[in-house]
mmCIF file of C-alpha atoms in Angstrom:
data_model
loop_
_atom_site.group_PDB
_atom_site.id
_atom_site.type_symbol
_atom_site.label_atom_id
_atom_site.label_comp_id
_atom_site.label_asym_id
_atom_site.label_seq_id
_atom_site.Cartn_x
_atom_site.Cartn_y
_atom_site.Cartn_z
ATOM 1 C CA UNK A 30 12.828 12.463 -5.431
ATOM 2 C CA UNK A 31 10.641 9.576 -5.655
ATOM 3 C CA UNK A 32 7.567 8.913 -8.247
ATOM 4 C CA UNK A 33 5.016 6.808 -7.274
ATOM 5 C CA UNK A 34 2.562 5.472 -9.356
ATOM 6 C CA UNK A 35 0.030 2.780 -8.060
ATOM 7 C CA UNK A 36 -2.299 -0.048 -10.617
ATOM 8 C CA UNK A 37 -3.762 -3.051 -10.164
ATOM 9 C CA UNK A 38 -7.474 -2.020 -8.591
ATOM 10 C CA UNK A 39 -11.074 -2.212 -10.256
ATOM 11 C CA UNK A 40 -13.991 -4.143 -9.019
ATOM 12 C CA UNK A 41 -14.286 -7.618 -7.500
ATOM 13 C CA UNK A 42 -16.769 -9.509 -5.367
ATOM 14 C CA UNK A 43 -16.846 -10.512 -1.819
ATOM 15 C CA UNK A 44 -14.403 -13.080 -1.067
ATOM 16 C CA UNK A 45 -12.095 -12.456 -4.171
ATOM 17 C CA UNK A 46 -8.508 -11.150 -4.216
ATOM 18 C CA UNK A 47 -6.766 -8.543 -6.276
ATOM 19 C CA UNK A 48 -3.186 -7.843 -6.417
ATOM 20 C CA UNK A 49 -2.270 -4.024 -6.309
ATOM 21 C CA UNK A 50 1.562 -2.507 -7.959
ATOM 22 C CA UNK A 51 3.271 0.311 -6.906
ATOM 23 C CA UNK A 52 6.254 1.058 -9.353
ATOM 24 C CA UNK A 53 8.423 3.417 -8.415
ATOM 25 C CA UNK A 54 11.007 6.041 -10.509
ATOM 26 C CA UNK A 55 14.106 7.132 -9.100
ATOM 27 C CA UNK A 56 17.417 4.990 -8.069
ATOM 28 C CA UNK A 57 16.755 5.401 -4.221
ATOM 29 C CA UNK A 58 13.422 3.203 -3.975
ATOM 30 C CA UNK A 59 15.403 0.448 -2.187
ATOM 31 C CA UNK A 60 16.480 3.102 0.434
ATOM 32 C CA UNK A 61 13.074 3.861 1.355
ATOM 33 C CA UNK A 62 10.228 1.858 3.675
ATOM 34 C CA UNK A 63 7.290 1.808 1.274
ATOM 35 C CA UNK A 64 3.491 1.915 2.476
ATOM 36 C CA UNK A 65 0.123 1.517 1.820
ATOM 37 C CA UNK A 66 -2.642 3.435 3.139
ATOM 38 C CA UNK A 67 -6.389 3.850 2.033
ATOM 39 C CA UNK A 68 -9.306 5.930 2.412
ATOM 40 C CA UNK A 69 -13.012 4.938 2.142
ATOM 41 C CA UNK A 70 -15.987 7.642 1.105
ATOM 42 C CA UNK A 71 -16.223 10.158 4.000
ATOM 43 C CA UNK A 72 -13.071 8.628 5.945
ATOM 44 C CA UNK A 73 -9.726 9.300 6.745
ATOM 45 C CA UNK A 74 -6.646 7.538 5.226
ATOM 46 C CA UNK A 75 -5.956 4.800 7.249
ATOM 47 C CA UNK A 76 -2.355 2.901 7.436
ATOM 48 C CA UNK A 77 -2.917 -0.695 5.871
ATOM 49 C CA UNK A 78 0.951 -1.696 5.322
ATOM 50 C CA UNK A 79 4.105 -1.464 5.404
ATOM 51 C CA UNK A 80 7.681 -2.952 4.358
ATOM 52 C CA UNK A 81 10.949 -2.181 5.166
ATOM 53 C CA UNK A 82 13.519 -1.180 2.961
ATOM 54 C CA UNK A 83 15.216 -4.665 2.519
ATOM 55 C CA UNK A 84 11.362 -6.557 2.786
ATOM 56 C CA UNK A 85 12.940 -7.944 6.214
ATOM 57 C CA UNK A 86 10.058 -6.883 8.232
ATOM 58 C CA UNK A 87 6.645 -5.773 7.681
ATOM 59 C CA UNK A 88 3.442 -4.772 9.191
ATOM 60 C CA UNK A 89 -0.134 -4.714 8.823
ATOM 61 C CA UNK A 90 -3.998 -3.011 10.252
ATOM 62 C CA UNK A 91 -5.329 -5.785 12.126
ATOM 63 C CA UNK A 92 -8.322 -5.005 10.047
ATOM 64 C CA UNK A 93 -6.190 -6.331 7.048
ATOM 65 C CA UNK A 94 -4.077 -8.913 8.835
ATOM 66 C CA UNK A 95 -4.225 -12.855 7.596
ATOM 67 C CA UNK A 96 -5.774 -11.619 4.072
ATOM 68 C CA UNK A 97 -3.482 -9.002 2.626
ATOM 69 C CA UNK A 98 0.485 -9.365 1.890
ATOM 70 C CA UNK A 99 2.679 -6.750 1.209
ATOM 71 C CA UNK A 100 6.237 -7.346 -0.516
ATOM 72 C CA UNK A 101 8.831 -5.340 -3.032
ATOM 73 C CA UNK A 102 11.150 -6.178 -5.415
ATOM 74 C CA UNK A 103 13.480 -3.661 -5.428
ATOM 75 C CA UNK A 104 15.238 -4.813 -8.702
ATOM 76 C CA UNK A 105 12.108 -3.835 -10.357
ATOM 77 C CA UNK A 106 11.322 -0.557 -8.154
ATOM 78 C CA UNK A 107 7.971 -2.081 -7.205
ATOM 79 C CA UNK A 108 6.424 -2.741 -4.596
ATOM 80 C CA UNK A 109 2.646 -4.953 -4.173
ATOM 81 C CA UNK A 110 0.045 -5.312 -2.127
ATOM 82 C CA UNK A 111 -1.452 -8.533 -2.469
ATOM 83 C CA UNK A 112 -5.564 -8.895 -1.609
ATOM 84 C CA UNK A 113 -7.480 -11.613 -1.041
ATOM 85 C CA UNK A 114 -10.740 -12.462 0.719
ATOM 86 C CA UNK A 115 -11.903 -9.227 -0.155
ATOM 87 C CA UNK A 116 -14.429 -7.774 2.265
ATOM 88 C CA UNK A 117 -16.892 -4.962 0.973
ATOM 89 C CA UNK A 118 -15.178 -2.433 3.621
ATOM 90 C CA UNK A 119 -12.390 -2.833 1.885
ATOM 91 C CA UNK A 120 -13.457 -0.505 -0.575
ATOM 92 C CA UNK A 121 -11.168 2.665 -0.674
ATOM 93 C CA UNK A 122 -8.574 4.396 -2.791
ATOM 94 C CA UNK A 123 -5.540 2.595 -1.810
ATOM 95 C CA UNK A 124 -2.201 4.670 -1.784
ATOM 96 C CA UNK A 125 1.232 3.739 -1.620
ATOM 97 C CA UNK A 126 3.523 6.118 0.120
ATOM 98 C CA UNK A 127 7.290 5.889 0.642
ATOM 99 C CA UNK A 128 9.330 7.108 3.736
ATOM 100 C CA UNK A 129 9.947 5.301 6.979
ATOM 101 C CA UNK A 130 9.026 2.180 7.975
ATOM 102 C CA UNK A 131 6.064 3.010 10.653
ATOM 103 C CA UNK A 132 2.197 3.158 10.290
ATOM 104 C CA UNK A 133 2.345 7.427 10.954
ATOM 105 C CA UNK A 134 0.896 8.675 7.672
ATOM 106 C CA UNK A 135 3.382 12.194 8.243
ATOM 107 C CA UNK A 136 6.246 10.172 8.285
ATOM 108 C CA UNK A 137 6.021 9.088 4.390
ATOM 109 C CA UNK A 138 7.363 11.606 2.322
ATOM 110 C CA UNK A 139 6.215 10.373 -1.410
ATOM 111 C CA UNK A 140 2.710 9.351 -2.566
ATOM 112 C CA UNK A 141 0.991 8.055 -5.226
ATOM 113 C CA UNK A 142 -2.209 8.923 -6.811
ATOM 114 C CA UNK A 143 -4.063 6.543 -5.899
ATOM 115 C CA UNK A 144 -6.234 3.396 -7.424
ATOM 116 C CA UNK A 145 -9.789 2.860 -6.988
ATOM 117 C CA UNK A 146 -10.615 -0.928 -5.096
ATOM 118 C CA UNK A 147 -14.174 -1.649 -5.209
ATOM 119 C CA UNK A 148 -15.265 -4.514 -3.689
ATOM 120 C CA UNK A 149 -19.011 -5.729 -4.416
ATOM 121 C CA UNK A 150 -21.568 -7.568 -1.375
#
């Protein structure tokens, strides 16, 4: 069993960056892929990224691609999303999920609650 709980959002401008935390409970984070995924006012959740377990390889939305980094730290059972040039669609609840490493929503088993990123024109 994995807990997920996800901080680091609130409101920026256009063009800023904000740094989003996912810290996870449980001794079997570093076994897992982790994720993030988001979902806008009237949308579906969308994939955004993803890390293996190790933080060998990752992936990205082209939407998302050249501005946001993912990356863990598995000594600290965290894992961060990091956001910069912040676009006003960008605003969503993001999630982080935990699972296998692959942009299929289904295939993470554990998810957070989600935290509010608002990003102002």
């Amino acid at each position: 069993q994995v807990q997920l709980v996800e901080s680091g959002g609130g409101l920026v401008q256009a063009g800023g960056s904000l740094r989003l935390s996912c810290a996870a409970s449980g001794r079997t984070f570093s076994s897992y892929a982790m994720g993030w995924f988001r979902q806008a006012p009237g949308k579906e959740r969308e994939f955004v990224a993803a890390i293996s377990w190790n933080g060998g390889s990752t992936d990205y939305a082209d939407s998302v691609k050249g501005r946001f980094t993912i990356s863990r730290d598995n000594a600290k059972n965290t894992v961060y999303l990091q956001m910069n040039s912040l676009k006003p669609e960008d605003t969503a609840v993001y999630y982080c999920a935990a699972g296998r490493f692959t942009i299929v929503e289904y295939e993470y088993d554990y998810w957070g609650q989600g935290t509010q990123v608002t990003v102002s024109s």
